[in-house]
Coordinates of C-alpha atoms in Angstrom, one line a residue:
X36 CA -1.4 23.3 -3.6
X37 CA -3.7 25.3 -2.0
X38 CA -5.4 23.1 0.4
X39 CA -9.1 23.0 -1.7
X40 CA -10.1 19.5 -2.0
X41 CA -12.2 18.2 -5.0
X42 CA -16.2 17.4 -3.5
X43 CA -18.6 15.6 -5.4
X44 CA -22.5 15.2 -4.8
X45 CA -22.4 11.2 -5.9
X46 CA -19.0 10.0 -6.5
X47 CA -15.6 10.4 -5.6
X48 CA -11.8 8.6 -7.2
X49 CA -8.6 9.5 -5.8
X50 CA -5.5 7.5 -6.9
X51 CA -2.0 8.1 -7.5
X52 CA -2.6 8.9 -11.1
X53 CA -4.8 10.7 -13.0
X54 CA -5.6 8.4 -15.8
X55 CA -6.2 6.0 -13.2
X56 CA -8.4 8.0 -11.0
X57 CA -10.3 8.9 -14.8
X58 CA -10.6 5.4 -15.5
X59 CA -12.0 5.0 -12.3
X60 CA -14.8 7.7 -13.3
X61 CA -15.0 6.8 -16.4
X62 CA -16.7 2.7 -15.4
X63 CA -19.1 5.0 -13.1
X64 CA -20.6 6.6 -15.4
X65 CA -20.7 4.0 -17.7
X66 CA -22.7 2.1 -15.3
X67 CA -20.6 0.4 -12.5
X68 CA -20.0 0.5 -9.4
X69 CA -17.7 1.3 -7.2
X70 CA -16.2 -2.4 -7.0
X71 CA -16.1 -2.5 -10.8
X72 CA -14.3 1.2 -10.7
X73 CA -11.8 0.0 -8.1
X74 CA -10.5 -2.8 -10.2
X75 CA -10.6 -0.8 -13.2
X76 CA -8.4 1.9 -11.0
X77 CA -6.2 -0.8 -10.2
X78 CA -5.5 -2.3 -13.3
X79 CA -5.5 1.1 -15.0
X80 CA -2.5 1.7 -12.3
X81 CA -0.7 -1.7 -13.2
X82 CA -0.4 0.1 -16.8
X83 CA 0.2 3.8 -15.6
X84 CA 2.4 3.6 -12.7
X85 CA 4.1 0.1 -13.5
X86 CA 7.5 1.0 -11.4
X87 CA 4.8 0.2 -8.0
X88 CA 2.4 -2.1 -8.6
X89 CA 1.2 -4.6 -11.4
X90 CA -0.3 -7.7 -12.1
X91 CA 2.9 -9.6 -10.4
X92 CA 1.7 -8.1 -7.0
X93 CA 0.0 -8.5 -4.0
X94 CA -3.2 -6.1 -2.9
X95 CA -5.2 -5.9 -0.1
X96 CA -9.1 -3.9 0.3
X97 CA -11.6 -3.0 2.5
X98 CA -15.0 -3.1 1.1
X99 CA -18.0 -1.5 2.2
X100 CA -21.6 -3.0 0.5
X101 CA -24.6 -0.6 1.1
X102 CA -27.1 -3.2 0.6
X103 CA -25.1 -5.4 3.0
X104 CA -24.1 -2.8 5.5
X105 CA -20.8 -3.9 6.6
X106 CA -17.5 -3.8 5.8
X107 CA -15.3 -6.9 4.6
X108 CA -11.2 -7.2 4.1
X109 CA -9.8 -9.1 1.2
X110 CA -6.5 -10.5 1.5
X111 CA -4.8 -11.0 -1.9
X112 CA -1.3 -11.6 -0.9
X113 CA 0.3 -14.9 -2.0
X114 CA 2.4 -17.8 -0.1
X115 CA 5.5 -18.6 -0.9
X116 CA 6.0 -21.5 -3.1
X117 CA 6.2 -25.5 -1.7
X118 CA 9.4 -25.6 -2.8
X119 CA 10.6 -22.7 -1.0
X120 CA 12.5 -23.0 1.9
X121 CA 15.2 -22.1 3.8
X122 CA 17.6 -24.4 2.9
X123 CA 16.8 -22.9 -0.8
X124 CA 19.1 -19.9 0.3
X125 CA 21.7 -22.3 2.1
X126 CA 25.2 -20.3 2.7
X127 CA 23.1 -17.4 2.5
X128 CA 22.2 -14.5 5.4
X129 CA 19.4 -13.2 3.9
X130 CA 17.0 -14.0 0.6
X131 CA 18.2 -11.7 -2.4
X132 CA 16.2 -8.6 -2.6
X133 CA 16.3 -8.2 -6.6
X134 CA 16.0 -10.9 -9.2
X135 CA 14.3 -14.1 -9.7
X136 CA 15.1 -15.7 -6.6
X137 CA 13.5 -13.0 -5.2
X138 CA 10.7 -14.0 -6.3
X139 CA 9.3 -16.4 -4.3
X140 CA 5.6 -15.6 -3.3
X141 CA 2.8 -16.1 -6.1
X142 CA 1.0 -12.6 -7.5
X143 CA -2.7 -12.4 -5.5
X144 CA -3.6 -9.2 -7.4
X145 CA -5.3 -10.7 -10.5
X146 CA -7.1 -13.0 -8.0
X147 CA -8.3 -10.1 -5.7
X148 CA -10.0 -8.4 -9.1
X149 CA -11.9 -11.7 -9.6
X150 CA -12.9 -11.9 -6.2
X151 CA -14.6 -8.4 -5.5
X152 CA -15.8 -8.7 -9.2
X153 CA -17.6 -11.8 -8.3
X154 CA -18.6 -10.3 -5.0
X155 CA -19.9 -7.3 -5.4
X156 CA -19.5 -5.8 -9.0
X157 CA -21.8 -5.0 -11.8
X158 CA -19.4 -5.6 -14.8
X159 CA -17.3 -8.3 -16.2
X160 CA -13.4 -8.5 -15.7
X161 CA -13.5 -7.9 -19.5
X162 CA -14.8 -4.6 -19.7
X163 CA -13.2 -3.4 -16.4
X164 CA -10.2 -4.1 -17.8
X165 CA -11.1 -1.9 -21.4
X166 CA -9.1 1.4 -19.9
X167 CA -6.4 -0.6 -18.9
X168 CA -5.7 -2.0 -22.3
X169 CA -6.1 0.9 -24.0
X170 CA -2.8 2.8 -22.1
X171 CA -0.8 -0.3 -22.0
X172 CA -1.8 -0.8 -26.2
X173 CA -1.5 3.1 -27.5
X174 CA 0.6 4.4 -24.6
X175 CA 0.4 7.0 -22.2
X176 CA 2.6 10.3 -20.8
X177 CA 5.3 9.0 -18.9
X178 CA 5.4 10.1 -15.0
X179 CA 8.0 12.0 -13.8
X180 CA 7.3 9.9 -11.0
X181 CA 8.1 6.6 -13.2
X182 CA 11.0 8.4 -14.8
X183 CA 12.7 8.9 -11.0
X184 CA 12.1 5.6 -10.3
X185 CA 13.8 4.5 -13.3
X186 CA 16.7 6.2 -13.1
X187 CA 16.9 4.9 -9.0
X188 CA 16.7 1.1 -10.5
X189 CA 18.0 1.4 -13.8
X190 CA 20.8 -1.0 -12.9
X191 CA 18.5 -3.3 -11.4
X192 CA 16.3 -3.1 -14.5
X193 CA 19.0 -3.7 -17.3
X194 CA 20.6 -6.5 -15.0
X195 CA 17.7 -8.0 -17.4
X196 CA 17.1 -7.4 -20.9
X197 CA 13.3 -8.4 -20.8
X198 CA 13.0 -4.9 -18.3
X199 CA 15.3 -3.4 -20.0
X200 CA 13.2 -3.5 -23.2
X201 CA 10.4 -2.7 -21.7
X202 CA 11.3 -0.1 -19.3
X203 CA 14.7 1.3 -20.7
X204 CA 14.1 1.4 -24.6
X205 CA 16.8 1.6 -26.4
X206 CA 19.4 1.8 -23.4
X207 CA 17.8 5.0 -22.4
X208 CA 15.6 6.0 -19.6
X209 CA 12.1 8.1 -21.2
X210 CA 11.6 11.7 -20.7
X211 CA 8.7 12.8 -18.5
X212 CA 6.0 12.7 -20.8
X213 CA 6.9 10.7 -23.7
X214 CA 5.1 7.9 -25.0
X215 CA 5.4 4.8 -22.9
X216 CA 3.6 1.7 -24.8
X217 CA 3.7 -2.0 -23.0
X218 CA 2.4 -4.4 -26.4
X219 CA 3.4 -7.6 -24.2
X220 CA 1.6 -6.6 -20.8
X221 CA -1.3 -5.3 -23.1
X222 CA -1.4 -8.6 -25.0
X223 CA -1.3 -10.3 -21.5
X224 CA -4.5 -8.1 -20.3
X225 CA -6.5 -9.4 -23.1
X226 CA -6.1 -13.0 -22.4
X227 CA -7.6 -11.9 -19.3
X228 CA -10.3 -10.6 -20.7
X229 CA -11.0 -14.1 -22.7
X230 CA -10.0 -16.3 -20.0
X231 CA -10.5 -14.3 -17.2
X232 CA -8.9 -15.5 -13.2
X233 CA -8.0 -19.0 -14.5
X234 CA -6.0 -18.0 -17.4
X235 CA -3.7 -16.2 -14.6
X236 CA -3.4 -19.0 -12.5
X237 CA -4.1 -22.1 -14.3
X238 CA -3.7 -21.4 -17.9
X239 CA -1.7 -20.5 -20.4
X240 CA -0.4 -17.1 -18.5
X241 CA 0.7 -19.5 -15.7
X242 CA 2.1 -21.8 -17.6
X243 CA 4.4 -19.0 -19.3
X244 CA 5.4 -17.4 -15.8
X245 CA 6.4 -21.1 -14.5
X246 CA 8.1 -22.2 -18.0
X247 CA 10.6 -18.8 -17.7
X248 CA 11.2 -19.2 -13.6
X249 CA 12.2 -22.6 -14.2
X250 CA 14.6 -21.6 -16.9
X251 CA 15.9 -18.7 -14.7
X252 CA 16.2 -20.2 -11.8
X253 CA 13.6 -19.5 -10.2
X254 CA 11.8 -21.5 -7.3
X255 CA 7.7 -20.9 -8.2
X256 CA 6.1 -23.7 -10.1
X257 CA 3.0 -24.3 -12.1
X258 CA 1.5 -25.8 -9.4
X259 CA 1.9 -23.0 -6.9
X260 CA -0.4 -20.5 -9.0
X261 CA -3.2 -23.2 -9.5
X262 CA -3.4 -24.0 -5.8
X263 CA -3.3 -20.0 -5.3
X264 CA -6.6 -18.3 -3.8
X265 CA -6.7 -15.0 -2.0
X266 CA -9.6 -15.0 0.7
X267 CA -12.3 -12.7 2.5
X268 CA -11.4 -11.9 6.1
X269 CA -13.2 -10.2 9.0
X270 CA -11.4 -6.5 9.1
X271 CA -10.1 -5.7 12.9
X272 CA -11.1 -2.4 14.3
X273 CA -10.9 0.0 17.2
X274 CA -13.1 2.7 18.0
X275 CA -11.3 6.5 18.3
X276 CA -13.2 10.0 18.8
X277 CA -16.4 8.7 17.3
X278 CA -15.4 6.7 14.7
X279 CA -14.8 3.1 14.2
X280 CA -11.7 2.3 12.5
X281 CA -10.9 -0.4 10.4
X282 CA -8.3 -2.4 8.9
X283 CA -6.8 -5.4 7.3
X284 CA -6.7 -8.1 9.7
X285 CA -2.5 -9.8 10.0
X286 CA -0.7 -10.6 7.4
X287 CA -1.2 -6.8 7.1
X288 CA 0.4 -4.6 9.6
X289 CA -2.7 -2.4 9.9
X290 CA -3.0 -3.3 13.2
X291 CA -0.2 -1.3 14.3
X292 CA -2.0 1.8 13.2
X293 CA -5.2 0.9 15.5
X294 CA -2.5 0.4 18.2
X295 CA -1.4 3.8 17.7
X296 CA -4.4 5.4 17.8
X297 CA -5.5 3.3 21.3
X298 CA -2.8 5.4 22.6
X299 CA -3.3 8.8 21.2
X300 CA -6.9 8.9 22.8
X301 CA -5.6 8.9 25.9
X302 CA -4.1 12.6 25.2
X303 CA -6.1 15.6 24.9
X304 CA -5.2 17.1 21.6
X305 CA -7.2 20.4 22.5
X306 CA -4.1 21.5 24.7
X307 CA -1.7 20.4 21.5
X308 CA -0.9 22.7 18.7
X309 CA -1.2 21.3 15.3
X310 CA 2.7 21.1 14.0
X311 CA 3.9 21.9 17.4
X312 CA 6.9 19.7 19.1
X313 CA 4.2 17.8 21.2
X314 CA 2.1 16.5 18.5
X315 CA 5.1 15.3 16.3
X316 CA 6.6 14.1 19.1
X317 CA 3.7 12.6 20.6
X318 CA 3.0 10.7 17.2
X319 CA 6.4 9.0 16.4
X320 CA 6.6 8.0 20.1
X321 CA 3.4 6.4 20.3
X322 CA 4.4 5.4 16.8
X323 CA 7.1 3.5 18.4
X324 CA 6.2 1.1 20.8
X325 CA 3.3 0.3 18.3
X326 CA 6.3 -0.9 15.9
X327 CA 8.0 -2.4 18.6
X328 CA 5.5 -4.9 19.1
X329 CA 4.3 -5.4 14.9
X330 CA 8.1 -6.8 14.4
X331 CA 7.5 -9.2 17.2
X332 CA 4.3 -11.2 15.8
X333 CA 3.3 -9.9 12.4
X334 CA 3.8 -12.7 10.2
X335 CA 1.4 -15.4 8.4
X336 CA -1.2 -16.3 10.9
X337 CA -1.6 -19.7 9.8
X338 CA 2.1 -20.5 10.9
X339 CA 1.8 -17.9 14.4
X340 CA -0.4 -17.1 17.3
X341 CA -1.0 -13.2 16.5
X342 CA -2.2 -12.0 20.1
X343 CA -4.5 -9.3 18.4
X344 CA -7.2 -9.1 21.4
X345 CA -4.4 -8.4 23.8
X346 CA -2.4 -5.8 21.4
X347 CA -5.7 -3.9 20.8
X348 CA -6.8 -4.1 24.2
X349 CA -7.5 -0.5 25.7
X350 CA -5.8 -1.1 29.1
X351 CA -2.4 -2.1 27.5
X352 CA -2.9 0.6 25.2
X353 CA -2.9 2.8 28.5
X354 CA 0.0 1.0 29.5
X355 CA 2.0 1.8 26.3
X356 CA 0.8 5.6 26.3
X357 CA 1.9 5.9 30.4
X358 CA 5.2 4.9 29.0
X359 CA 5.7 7.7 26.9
X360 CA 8.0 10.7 27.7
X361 CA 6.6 13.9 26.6
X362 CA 10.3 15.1 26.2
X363 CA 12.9 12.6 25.6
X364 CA 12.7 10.2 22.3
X365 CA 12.3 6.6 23.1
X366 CA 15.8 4.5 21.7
X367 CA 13.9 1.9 19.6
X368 CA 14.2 0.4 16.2
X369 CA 12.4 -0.7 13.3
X370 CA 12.9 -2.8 10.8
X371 CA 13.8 -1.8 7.1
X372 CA 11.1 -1.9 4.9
X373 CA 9.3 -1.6 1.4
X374 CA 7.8 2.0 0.4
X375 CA 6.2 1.4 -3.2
X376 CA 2.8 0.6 -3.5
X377 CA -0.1 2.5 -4.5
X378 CA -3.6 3.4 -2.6
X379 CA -6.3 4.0 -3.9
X380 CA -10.3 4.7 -3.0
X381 CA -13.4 4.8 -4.4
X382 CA -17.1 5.8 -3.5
X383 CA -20.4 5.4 -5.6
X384 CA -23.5 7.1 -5.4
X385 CA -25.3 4.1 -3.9
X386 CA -23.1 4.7 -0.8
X387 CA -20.9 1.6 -1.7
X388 CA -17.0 2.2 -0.8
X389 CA -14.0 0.7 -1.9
X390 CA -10.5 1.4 0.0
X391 CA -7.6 -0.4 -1.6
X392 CA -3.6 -0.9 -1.7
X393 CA -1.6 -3.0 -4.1
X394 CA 2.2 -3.3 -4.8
X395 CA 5.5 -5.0 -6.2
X396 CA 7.1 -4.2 -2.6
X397 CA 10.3 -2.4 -3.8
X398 CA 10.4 0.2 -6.6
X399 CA 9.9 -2.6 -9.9
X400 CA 9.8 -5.1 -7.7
X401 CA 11.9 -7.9 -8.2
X402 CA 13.3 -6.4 -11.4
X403 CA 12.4 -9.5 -13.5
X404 CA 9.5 -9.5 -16.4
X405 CA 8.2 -13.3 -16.6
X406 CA 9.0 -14.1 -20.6
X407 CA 7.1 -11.9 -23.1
X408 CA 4.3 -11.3 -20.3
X409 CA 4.9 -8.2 -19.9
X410 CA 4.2 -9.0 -16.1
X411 CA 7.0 -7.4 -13.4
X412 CA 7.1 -9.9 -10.9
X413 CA 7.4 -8.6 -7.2
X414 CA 10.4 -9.3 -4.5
X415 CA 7.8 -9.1 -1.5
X416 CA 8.9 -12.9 -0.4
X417 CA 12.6 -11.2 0.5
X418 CA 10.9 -9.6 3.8
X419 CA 10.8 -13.4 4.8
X420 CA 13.6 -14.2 7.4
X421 CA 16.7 -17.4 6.9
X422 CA 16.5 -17.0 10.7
X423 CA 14.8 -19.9 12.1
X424 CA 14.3 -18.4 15.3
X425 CA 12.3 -15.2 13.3
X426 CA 8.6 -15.0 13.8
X427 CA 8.5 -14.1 9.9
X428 CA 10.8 -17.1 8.9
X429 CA 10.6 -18.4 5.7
X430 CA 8.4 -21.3 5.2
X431 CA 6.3 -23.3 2.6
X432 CA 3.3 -21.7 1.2
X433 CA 3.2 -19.3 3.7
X434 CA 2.4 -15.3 3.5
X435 CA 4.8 -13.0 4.9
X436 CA 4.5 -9.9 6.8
X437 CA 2.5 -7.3 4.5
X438 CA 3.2 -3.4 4.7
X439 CA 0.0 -2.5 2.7
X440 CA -3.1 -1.5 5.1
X441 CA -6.2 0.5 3.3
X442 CA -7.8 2.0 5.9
X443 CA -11.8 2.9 6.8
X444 CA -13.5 5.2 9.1
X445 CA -16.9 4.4 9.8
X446 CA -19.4 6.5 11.5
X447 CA -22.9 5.1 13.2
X448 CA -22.2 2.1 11.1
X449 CA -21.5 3.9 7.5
X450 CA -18.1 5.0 5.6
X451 CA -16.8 8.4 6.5
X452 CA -13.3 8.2 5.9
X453 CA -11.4 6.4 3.6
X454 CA -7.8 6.8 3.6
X455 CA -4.3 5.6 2.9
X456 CA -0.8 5.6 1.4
X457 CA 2.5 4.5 -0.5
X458 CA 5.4 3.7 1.5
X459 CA 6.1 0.8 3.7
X460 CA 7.4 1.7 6.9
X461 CA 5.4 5.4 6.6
X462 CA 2.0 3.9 5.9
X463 CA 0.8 3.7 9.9
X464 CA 2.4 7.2 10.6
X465 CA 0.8 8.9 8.0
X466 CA -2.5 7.4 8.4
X467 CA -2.4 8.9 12.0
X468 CA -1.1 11.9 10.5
X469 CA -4.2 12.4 8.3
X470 CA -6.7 11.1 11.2
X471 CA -5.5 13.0 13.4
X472 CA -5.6 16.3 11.2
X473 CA -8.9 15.6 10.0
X474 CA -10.3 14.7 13.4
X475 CA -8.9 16.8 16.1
X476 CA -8.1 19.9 13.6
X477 CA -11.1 20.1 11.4
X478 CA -8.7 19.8 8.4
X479 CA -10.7 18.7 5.1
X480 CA -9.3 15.8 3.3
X481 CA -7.0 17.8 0.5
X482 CA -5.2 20.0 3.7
X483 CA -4.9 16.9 5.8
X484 CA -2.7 15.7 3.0
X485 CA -0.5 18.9 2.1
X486 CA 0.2 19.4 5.4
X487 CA 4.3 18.9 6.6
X488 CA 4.4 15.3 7.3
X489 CA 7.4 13.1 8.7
X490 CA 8.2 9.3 8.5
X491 CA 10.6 7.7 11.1
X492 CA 12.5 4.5 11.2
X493 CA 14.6 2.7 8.2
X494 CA 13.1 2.4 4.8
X495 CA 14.6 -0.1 3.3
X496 CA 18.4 0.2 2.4
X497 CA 18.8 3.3 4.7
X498 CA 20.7 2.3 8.1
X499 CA 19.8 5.1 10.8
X500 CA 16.4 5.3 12.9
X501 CA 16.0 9.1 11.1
X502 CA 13.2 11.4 11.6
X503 CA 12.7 12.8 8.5
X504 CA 10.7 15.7 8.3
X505 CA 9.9 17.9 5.5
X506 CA 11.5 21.4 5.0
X507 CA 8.5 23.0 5.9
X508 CA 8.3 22.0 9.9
X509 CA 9.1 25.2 11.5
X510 CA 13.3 25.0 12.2
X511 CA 12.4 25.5 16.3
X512 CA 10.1 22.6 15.9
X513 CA 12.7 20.7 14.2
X514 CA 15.4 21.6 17.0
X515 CA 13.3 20.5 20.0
X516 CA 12.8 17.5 18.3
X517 CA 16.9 17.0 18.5
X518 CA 17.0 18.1 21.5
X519 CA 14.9 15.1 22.5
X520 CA 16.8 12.7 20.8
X521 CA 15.4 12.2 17.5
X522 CA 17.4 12.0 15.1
X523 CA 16.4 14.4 12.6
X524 CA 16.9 14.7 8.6
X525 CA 15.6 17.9 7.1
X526 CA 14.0 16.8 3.5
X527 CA 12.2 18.6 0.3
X528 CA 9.5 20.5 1.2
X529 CA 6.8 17.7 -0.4
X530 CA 9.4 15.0 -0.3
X531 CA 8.8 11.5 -2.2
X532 CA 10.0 9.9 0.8
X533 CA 6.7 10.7 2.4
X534 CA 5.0 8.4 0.3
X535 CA 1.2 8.9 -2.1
X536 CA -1.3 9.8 0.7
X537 CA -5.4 10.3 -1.0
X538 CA -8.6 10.5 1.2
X539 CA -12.0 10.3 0.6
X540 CA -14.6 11.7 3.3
X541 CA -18.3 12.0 3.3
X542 CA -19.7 13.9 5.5
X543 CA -23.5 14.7 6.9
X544 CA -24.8 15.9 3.5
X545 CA -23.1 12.8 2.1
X546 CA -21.1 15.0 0.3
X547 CA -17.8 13.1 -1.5
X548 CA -15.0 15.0 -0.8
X549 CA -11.4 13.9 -2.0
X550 CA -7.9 15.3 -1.3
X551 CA -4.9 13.4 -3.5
X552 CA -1.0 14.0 -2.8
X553 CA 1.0 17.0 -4.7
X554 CA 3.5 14.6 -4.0
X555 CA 2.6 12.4 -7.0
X556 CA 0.8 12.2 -10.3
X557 CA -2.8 11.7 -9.1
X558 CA -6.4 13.0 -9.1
X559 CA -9.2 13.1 -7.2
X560 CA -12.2 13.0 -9.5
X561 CA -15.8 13.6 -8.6
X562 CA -19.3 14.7 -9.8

């Protein structure tokens, strides 16, 4: 940890794990592109880090096409199903958050491979999908990141002995570095290299996940994953200190980030020292009201009027920033929410980019494997509300609010940054962390990441408005920040908590550089 990022002359692969960020590398050089690496990166991580993402997820990505010139989101979150609906959860104040009946929103992950395959890549699902098949067949190390995460939901995971199996062999949670083997999820990966998309959604795959759910008790049918499709949406952006910033368009709450940043720009970061009082402070505030307003609207924007041109509108970003007090922390709240997913980032030497985020929404998800799939299915659908009053009520194929938001900063019209993280509630204040340190404080990509970082509000399950910070905030900037009124929590000096943050910048040489989290397993990779 040193602060010495890995740079590359034609192509750079950061992800959460380093046989994922290799796999990544190794479809480069055996010809693809950076589409065809990303979805080999994120089926390699479906394998590699299974406790946060996998093929019974959602994922979003921003995509940058150098022979195109522009930059595209796809959505590949999934509705709930038609039979879902609030009187499925009658007598009940809130949807489960583990098991099947917490799963309630089809996987779009498997789609979103197909999608920027058939957009944009080079190679065939089938031989993206070679890496992948190879660590879920002959096994891999064991994380010490998946073996924390196994003991935190090992009763969640043996409340079924299909996970169990899988993930607690023979009773016992694995060692760090032992030999983890998935036959079922591998046997499940090759059917998708025969069949490809449609044998996820509409044959026999789909057909096995709906058989068990209805068995279980579930409340997704056959029909639900055949009617599924993801879709390509126009990204929303602001511009900030040069750059124009992009991100997933609502269901995602990226728009909260380019809320935040509306405000920062109003303050003159020249007069603020990096890691002083006023630029934490000045952060989580703006942080905030940026929150305050995402819980309000964010939901499916099929079934709600999102007012995005008046959220990202400069004046009422003035308005917002006027509000803040430089020395007294606003009392607002935020809802609890999801922190395991996994971001990832690729860019070729054709100038092609690839900025992606994919997840099971709580640690292993809904805890359930669909039959001998070998597929985790996720618990995202629990974020919906029984309120009927909610914004984010639960409703009929419908999307719910999304955490994940890859990020891209573009500069006269071509990727410079691209950038993102794990963890839920964290994933808008660390991307301003890293912007922030990268463009006001000339940090590189791998220092931007290392630095102290801090996440406020409740992640899901924890019931105060805390400000944790890492043990390595200076103590007097820690006790001016009580003194204001945050409510602070001291935490390991690279805590988990903070989430998986990796970057990729290229800069006027077009130069790859890449800084991954010491928080996690990953690698940035580059040559």
């Amino acid at each position: 940890m040193g602060g010495k990022p890995v740079i590359g002359t034609r192509a750079m692969v950061v992800s959460p794990h380093y046989l994922a960020s290799a796999a990544g590398a190794r479809i480069l050089q055996r010809g693809g592109n950076a589409f065809d690496a990303a979805v080999a990166v994120s089926a390699c991580l479906a394998v590699v880090y299974p406790h946060m993402t996998g093929l019974g997820g959602d994922a979003f990505w921003l995509t940058y096409s150098a022979v195109e010139g522009r930059v595209r989101a796809y959505n590949g979150s999934g509705r709930s199903g038609y039979n879902v609906n609030r009187e499925s959860y009658s007598g009940e104040s809130s949807i489960p958050k583990r098991g099947i009946r917490s799963a309630i929103t089809v996987p779009g992950m498997v789609d979103s491979w197909d999608a920027v395959l058939q957009q944009y890549g080079r190679l065939t699902l089938a031989e993206v999908l070679k890496p992948a098949i190879e660590y879920a067949s002959e096994g891999f190390p064991i994380s010490p990141d998946q073996v924390h995460n196994t003991w935190l939901a090992e009763s969640v995971l043996k409340a079924q002995p299909l996970a169990s199996a899988i993930y607690i062999p023979g009773g016992r949670v694995p060692e760090a570095g032992e030999r983890f083997v998935q036959h079922q999820l591998a046997a499940t990966l090759k059917k998708l290299q025969e069949g490809g998309r449609d044998a996820f959604y509409k044959g026999e795959l789909a057909g096995t996940i709906a058989d068990y759910m209805l068995k279980a008790g579930g409340l997704l049918t056959r029909e639900d994953f055949m009617i599924h499709a993801g879709e390509w949406v126009e990204p929303i952006s602001t511009d900030y200190s040069g750059y124009t910033l992009y991100q997933a368009p609502p269901n995602s709450q990226g728009f909260a980030a380019l809320m935040t940043l509306n405000m920062l720009e109003l303050f003159d970061f020249a007069d603020i020292a990096h890691g002083s009082y006023e630029y934490y402070h000045l952060l989580v505030e703006a942080l905030k009201l940026s929150f305050r307003d995402r819980d309000q609207v964010l939901t499916d924007p099929s079934f709600s009027d999102i007012p995005l041109k008046a959220l990202l509108d400069k004046g009422y970003a003035a308005k917002l920033a006027a509000s803040i007090s430089l020395y007294e922390a606003a009392d607002l709240i935020s809802e609890p929410l999801g922190r395991d997913t996994a971001y990832a980032a690729v860019v070729d030497e054709e100038g092609n980019a690839v900025s992606f985020i994919q997840s099971l929404y709580f640690e292993y998800g809904s805890g359930v494997v669909a039959g001998d799939t070998g597929i985790l299915l996720q618990n995202r659908g629990s974020f919906f509300s029984l309120d009927p009053d909610a914004v984010n009520r639960l409703e009929p194929h419908k999307r719910t609010f999304h955490t994940l938001m890859p990020a891209m900063a573009c500069k006269d019209g071509k990727p410079a940054i691209l950038y993102g993280t794990q963890g839920g509630e964290g994933q808008p204040q660390t991307q301003t962390l890293l912007l922030t340190r990268m463009l006001h404080y000339g940090m590189n990509p791998q220092q931007a990441v290392e630095a102290p970082r801090f996440v406020w509000g409740r992640t899901w399950g924890e019931p105060t408005q805390e400000l944790k910070l890492e043990s390595r905030v200076p103590e007097a900037v820690q006790q001016r920040l009580a003194a204001a009124g945050h409510i602070v929590k001291r935490v390991e000096a690279y805590d988990g908590v903070m989430g998986h943050a990796h970057v990729i910048t290229i800069d006027d040489s077009g130069f790859r550089i890449g800084g991954t989290d010491p928080r996690c397993d990953g690698a940035a990779i580059g040559w």
